[in-house]
Backbone as numpy.savetxt, mean C-alpha at the origin, in Angstrom:
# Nx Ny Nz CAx CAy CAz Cx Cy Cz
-23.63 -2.50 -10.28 -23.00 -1.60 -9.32 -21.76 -0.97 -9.95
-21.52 0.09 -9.75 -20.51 0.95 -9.73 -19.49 1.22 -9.18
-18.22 0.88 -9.23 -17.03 0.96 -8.57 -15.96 2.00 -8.97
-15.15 3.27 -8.11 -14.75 3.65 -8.67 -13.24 3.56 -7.29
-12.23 3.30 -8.52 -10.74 3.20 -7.86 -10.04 4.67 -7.99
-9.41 5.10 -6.67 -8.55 6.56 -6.89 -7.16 5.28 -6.51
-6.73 5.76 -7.44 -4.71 5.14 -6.80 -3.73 6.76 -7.21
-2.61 6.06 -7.17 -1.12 7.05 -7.09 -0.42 6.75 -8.20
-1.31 5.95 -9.43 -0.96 5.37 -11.20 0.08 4.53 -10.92
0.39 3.79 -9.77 0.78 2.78 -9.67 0.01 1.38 -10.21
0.70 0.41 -10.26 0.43 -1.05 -10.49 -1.27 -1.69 -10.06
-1.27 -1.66 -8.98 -1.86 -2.20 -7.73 -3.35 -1.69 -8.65
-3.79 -0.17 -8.30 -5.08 0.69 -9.13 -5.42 -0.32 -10.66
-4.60 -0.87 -11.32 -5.48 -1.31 -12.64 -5.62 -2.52 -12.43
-4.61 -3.35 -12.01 -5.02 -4.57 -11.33 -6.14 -4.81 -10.54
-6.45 -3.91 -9.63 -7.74 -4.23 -9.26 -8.87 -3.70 -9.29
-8.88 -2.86 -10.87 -9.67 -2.67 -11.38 -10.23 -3.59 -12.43
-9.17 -4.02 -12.88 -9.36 -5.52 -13.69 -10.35 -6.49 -12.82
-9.77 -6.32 -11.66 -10.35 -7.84 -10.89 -12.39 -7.43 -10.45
-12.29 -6.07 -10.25 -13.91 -5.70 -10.08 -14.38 -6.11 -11.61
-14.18 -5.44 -12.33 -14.47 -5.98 -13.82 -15.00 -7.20 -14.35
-13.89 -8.13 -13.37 -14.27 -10.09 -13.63 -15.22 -10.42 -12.90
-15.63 -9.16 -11.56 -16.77 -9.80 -10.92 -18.31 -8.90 -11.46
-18.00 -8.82 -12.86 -19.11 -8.10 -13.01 -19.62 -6.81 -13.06
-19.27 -6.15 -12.32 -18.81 -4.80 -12.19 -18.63 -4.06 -12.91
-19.55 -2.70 -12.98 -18.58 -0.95 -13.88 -17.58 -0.73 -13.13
-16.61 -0.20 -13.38 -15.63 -0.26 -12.93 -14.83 1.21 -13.94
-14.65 2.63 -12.72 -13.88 3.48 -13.25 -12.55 3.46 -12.20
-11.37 3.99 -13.18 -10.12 4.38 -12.51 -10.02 5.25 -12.47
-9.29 6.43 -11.58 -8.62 7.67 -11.48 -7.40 7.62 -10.52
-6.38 8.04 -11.41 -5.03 8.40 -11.43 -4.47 9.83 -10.63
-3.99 9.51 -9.38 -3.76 11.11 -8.97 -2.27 10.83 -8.69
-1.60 10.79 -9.37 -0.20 10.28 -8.96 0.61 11.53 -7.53
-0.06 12.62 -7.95 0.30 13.78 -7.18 -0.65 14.00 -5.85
-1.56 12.97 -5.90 -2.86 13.38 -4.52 -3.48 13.97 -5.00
-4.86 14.52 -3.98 -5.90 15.16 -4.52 -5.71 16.73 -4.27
-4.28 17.10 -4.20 -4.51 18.71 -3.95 -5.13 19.67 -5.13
-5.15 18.71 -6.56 -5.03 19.86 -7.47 -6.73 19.67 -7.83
-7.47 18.73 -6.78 -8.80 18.76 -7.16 -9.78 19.24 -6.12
-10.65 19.92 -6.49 -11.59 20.31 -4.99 -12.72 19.43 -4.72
-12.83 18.93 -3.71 -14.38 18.66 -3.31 -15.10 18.68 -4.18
-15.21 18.97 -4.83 -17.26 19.66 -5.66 -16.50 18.40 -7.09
-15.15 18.64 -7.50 -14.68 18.14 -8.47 -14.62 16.55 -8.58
-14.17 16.31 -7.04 -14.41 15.22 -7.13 -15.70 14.18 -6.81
-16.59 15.21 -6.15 -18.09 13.98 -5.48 -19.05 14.15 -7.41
-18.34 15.07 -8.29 -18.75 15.26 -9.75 -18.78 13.56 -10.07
-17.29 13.41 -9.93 -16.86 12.37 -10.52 -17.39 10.75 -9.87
-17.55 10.79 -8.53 -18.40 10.41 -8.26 -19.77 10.06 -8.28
-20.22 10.60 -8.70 -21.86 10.31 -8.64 -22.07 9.16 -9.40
-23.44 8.18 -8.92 -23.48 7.16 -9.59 -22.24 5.80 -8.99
-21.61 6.26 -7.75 -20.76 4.95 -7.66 -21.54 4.93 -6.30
-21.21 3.39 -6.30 -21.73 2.99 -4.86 -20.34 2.25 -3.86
-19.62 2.37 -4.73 -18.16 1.86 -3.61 -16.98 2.58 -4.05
-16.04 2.92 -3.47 -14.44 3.84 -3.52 -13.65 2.79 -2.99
-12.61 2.28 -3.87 -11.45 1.69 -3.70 -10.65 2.66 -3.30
-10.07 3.13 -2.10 -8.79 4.38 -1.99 -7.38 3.84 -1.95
-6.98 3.71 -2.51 -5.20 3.13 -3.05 -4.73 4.34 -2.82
-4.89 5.73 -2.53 -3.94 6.98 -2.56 -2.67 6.57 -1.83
-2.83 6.35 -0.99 -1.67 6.64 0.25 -0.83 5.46 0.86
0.11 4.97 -0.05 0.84 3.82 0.09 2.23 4.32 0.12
3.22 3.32 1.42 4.85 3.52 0.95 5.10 3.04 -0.40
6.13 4.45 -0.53 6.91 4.55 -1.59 7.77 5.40 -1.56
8.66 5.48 -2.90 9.46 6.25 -2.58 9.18 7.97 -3.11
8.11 7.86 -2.82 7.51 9.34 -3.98 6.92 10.52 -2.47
6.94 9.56 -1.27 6.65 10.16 -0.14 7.75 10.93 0.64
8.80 10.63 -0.15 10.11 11.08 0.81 11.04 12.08 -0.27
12.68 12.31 0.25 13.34 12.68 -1.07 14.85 11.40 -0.59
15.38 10.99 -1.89 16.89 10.36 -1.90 17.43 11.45 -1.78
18.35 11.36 -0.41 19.73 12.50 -0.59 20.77 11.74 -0.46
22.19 12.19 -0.80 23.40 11.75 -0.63 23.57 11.55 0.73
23.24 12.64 1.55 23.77 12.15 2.70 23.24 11.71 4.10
22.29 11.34 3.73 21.56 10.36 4.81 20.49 9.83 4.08
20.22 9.51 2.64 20.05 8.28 2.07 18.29 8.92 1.99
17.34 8.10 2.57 15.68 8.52 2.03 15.51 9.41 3.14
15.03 10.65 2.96 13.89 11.34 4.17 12.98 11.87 3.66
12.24 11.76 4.86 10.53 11.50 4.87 10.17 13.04 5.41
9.88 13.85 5.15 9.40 15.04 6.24 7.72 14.65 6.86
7.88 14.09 7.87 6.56 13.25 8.47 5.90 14.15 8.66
5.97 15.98 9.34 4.34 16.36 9.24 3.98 16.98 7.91
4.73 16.81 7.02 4.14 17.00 5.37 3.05 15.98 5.00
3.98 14.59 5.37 3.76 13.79 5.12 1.87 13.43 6.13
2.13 13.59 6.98 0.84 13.33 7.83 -0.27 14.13 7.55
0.13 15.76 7.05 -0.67 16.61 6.89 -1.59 16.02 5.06
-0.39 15.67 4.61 -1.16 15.78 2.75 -1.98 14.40 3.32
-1.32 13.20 3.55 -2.87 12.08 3.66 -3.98 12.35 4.13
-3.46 13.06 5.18 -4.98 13.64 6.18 -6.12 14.10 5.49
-5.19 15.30 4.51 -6.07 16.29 3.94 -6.79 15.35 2.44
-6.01 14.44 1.80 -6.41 13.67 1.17 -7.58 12.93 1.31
-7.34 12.10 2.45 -8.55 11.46 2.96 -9.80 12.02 3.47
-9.51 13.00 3.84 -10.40 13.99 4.62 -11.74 14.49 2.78
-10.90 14.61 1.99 -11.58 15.47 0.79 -12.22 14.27 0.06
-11.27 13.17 0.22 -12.03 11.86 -0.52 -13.36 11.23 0.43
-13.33 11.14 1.34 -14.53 11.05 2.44 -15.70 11.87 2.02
-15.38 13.40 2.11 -16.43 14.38 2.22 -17.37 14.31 0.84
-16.57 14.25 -0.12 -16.95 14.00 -1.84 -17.64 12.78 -1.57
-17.07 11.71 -0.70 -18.26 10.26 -1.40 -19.09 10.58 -0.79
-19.55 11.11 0.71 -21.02 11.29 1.30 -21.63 11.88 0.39
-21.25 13.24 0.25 -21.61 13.96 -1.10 -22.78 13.65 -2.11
-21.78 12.46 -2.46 -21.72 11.84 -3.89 -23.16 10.27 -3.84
-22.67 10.11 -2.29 -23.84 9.43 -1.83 -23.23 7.77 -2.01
-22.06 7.47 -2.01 -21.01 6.53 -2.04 -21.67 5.67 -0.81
-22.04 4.54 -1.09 -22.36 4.03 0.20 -21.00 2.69 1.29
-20.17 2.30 0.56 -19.07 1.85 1.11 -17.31 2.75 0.53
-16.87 2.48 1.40 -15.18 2.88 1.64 -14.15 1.52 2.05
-13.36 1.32 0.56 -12.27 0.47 0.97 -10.83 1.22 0.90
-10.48 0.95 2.14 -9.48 1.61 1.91 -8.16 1.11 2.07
-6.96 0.83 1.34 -6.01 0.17 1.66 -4.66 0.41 2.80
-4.18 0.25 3.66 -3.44 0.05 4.35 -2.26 -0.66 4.38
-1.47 -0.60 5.83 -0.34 -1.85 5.97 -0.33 -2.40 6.93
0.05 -3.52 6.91 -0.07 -4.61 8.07 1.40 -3.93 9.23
1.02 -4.02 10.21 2.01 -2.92 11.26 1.29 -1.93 11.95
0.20 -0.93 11.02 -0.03 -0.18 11.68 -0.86 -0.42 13.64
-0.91 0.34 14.64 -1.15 -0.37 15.64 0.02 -1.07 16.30
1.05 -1.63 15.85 1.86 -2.56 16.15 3.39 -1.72 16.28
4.12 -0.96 15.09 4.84 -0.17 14.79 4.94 1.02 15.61
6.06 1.36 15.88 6.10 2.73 16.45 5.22 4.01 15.86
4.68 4.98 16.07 3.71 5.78 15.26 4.52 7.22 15.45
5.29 6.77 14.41 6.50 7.64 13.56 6.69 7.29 11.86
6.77 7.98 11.22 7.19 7.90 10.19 5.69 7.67 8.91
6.14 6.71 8.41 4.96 6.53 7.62 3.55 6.12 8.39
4.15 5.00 9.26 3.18 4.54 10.15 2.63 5.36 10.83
2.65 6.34 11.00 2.16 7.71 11.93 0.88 8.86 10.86
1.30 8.45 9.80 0.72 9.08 8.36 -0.75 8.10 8.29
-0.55 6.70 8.30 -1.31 5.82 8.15 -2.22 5.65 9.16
-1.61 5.63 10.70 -2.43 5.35 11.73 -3.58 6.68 11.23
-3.15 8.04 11.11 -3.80 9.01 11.20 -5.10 9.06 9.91
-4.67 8.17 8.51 -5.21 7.90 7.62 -6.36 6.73 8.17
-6.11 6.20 8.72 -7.35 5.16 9.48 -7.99 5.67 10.18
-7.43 6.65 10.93 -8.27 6.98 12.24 -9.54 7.75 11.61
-9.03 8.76 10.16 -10.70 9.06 9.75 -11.40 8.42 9.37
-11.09 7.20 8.59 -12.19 6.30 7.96 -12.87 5.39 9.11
-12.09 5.52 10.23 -12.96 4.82 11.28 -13.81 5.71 12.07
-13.64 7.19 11.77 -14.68 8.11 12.39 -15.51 8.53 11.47
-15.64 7.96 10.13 -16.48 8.40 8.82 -18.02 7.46 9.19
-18.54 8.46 8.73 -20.21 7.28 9.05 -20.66 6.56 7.36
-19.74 6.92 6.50 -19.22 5.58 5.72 -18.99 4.10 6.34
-19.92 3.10 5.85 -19.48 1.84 6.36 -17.91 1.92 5.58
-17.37 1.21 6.11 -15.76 0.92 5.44 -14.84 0.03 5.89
-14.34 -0.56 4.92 -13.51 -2.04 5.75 -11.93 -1.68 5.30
-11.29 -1.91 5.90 -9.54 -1.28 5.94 -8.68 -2.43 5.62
-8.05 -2.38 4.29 -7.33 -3.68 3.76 -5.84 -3.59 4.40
-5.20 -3.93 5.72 -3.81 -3.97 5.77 -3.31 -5.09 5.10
-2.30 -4.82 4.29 -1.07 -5.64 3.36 0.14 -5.76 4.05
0.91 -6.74 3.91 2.01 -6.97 4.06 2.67 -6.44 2.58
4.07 -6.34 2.65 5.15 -6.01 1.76 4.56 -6.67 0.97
4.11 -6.31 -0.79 3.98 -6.82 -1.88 5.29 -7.10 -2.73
5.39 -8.48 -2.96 6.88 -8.85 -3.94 6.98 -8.02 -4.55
6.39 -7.28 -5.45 6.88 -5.92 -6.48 7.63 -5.18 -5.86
7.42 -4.51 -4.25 8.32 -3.52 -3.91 9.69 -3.55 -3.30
9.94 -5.11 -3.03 11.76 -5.17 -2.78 12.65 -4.28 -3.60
12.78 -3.74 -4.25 13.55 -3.18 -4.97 12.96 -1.77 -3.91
11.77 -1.10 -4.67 11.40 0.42 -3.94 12.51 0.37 -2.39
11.85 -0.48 -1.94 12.51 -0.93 0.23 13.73 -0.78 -0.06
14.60 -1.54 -1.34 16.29 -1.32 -0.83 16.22 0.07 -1.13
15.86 1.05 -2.29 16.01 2.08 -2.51 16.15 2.95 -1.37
15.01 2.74 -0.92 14.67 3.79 0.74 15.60 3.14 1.27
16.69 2.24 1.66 17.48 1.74 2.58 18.09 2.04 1.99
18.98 2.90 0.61 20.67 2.95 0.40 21.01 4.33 0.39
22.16 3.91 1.16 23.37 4.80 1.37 24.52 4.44 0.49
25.00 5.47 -0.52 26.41 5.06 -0.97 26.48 3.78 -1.82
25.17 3.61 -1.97 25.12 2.25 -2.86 25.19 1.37 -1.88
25.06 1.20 -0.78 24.94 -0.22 0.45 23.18 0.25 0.76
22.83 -0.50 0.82 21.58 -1.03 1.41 21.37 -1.59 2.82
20.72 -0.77 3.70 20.49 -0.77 4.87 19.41 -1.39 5.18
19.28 -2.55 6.01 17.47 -3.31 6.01 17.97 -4.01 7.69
16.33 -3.56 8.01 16.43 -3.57 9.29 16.26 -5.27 9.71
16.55 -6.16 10.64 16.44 -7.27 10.69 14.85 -7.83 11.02
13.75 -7.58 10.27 12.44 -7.92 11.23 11.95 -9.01 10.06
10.64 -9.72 10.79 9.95 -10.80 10.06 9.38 -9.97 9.04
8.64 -10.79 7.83 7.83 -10.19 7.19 7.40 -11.96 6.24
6.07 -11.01 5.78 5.42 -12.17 5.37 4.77 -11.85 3.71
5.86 -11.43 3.22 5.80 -10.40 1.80 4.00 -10.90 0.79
3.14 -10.97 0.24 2.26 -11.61 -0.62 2.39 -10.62 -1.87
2.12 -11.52 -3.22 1.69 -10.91 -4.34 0.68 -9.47 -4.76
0.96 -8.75 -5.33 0.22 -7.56 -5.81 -1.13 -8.26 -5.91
-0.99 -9.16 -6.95 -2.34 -9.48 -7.59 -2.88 -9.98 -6.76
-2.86 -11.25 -5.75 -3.30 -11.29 -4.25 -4.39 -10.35 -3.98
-3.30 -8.99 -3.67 -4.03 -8.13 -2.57 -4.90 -7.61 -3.76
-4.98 -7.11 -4.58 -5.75 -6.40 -5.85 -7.22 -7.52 -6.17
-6.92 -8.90 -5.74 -8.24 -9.45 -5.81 -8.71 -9.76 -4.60
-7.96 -9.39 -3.36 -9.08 -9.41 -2.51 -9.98 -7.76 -2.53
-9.05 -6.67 -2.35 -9.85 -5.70 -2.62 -10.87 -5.37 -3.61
-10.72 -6.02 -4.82 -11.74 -5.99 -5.53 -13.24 -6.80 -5.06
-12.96 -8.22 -4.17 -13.86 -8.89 -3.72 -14.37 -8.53 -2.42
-13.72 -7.67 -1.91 -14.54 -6.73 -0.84 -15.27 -5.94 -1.32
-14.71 -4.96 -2.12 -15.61 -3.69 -2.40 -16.78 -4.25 -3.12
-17.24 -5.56 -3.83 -18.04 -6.04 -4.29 -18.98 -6.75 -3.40
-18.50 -7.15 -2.15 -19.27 -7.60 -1.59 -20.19 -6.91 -0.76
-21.28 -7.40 0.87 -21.90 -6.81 1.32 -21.15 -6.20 2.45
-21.10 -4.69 2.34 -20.58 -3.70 3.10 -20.46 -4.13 4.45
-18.73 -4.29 5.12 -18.99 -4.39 6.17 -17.77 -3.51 7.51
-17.76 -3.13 8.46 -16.82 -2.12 8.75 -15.71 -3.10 9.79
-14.49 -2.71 9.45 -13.37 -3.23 10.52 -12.28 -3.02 9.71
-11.28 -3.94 9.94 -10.05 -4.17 9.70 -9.95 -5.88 8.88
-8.51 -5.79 7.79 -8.68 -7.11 7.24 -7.47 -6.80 7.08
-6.63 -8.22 7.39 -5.58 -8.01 6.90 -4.69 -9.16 6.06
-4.09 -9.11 4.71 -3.71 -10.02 4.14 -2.33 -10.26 4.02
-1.88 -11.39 4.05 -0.15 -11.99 3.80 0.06 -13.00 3.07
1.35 -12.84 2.37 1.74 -14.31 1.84 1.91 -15.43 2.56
2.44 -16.22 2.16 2.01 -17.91 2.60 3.47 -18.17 3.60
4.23 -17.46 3.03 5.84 -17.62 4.15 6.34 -16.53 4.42
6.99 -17.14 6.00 7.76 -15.70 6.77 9.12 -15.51 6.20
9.65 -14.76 5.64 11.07 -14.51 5.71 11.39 -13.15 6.23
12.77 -13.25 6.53 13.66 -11.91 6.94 13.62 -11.02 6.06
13.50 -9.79 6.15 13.11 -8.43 5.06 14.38 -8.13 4.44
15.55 -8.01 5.25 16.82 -8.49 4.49 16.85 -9.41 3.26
16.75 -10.62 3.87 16.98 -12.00 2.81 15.40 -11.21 1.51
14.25 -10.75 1.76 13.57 -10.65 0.73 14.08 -9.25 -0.20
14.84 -8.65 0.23 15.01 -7.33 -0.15 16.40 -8.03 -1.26
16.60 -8.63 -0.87 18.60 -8.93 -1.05 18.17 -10.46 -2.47
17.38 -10.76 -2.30 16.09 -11.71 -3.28 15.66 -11.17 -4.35
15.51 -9.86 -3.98 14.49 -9.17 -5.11 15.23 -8.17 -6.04
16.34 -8.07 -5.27 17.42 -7.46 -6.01 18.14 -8.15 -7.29
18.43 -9.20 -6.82 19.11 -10.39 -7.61 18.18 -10.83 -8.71
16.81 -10.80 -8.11 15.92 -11.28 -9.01 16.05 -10.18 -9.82
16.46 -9.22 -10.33 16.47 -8.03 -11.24 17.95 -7.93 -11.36
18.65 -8.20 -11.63 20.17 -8.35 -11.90 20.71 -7.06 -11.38
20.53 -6.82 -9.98 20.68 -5.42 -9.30 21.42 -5.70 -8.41
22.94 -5.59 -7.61 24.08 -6.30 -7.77 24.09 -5.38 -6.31
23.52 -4.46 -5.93 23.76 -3.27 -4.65 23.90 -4.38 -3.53
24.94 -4.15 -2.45 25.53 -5.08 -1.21 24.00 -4.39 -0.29
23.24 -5.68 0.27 22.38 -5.50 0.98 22.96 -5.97 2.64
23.19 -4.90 4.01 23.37 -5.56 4.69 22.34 -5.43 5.73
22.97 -5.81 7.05 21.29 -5.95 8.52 21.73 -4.81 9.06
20.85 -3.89 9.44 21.27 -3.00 10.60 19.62 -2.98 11.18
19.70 -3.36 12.79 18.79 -3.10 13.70 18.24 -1.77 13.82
19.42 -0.85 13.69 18.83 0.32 13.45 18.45 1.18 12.43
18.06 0.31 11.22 17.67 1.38 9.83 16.39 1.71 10.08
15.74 2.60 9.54 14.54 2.87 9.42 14.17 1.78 8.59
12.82 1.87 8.96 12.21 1.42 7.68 10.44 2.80 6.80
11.09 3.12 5.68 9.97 4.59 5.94 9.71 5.47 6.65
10.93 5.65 7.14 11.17 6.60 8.77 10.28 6.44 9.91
10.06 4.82 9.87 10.18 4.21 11.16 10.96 3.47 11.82
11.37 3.05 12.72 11.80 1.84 13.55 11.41 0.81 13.92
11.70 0.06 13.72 10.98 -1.42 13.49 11.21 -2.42 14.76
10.25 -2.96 15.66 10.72 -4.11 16.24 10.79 -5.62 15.51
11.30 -6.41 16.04 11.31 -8.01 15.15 9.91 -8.52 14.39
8.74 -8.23 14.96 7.97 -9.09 14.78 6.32 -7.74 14.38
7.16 -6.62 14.31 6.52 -5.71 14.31 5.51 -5.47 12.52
6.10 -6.05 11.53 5.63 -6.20 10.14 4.49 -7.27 9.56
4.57 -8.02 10.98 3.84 -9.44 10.67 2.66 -9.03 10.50
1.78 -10.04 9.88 0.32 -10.34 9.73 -0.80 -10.34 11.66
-1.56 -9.99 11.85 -2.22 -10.44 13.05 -2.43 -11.82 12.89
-3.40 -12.63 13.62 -3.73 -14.01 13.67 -4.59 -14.09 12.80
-5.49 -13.27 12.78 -7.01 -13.31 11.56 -6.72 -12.80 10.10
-5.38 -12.85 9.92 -5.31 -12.61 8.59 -5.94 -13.47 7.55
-5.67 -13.23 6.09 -6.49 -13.98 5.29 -4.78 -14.10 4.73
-4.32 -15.11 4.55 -3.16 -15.95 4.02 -3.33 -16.57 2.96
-2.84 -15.40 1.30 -2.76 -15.90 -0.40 -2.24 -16.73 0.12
-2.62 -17.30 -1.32 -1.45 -18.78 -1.55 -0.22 -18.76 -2.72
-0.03 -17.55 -3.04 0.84 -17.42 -4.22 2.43 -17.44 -3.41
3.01 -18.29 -3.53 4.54 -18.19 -2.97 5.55 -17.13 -3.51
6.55 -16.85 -2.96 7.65 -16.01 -3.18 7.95 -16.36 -4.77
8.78 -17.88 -4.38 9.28 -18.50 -5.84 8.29 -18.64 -6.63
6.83 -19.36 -7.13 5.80 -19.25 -7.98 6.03 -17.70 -8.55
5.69 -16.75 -7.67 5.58 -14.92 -8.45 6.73 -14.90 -9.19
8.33 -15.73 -8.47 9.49 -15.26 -9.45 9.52 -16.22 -10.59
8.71 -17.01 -10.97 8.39 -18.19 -12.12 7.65 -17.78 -13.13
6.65 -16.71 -12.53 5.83 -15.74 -13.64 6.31 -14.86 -14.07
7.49 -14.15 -13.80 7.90 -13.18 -14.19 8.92 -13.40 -15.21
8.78 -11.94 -16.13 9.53 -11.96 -17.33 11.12 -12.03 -16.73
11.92 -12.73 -17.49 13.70 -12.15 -16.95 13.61 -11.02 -17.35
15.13 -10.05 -16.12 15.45 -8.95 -16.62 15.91 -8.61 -18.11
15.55 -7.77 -18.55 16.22 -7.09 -19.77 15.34 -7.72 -20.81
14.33 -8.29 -20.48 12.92 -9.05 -21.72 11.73 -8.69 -21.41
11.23 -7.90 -22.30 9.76 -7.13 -22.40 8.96 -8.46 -22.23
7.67 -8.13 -21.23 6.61 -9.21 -21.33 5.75 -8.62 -22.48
């Protein structure tokens, strides 16, 4: 079988392209760090042909969705923002029928449904809502905060060099985690819903943000404000968590910071 991954040439895309690979698997990547505007339809169900599953990694927070300004810190222009996933997803859909793609994984965040449907979460709800009207079977991977992106999160939270983080739960899990369950979905037998994965402990997004900083010798004063955004949303307490049916890694906070190289030393 044939697997082909679209990501944003982030991390996450080769990692779990690696992990289809270990299960056997052809396994192609494609890199759109910019989205699919600069490709058409016809270009991409090309590239397609011959796969029988689509990993879609396009459309993840970051900070590449918004702009840093001086004076009110990250903004998001949300119907840019709602319009390019849409149109993204919309062109990656049409190409795999096309193409004759018979499953769609597509990655997500744990919140959506739960979160106010503003901001990113409003981008995402709208990014689900086609793959759940696609007559693509397709199963929808929501993630919790991956340890890699504490750093990205304070970014989008600073002002003035202070770091703004809203006080809510979160249940952060490893990249590689989520990169081998998606790989062990898209390999498996096609099935349609929602899945959603978390690490093994709850902490405060503060305390993990203000963690991950330190863990990188990155010295920025992290404090709580109830009212920060988070991705130009608003967050209630319990609003980031995992559902009940999650699938719960086992890779801990501290274990991921035990594997990792120290700052300022090439792995």
């Amino acid at each position: 079988m044939k697997v082909a991954v679209w990501d944003d040439g982030g991390l996450i895309g080769v990692e779990t392209a690696l992990w289809v690979r270990d299960h056997g698997h052809e396994v192609e990547l494609f890199s759109a760090p910019h989205g699919l505007d600069s490709y058409t339809r016809e270009e991409i169900t090309d590239v397609l042909r011959g796969c029988s599953v689509v990993i879609d990694l396009l459309c993840r927070p970051s900070l590449a969705i918004g702009t840093l300004t001086e004076e009110h810190g990250f903004v998001i222009d949300e119907e840019a923002l709602v319009g390019s996933w849409a149109r993204w997803t919309r062109k990656l859909l049409q190409a795999e029928s096309a193409a004759g793609v018979t499953y769609h994984v597509g990655l997500s965040m744990a919140g959506v449904g739960r979160a106010a449907s503003r901001g990113v979460f409003r981008a995402l709800e709208a990014r689900e809502s086609m793959m759940q009207r696609s007559a693509t079977p397709h199963l929808i991977v929501r993630s919790t905060q991956m340890f890699e992106s504490a750093e990205e999160i304070a970014t989008a939270g600073t002002e003035d060099w202070i770091v703004w983080v809203p006080p809510v739960d979160v249940r952060p899990v490893a990249l590689r985690d989520v990169a081998m369950l998606l790989a062990h979905t898209a390999v498996s037998r096609p099935r349609t819903g929602v899945l959603e994965i978390a690490g093994p402990e709850k902490i405060r997004l503060d305390a993990f943000v203000r963690a991950g900083l330190a863990a990188n010798a990155e010295y920025r004063r992290v404090f709580t404000d109830v009212h920060s955004p988070f991705f130009g949303t608003r967050l209630g307490p319990s609003d980031l968590l995992p559902d009940v049916n999650a699938f719960i890694a086992e890779t801990s906070y501290r274990e991921w910071f035990a594997g990792r190289p120290s700052p300022g030393i090439n792995s």
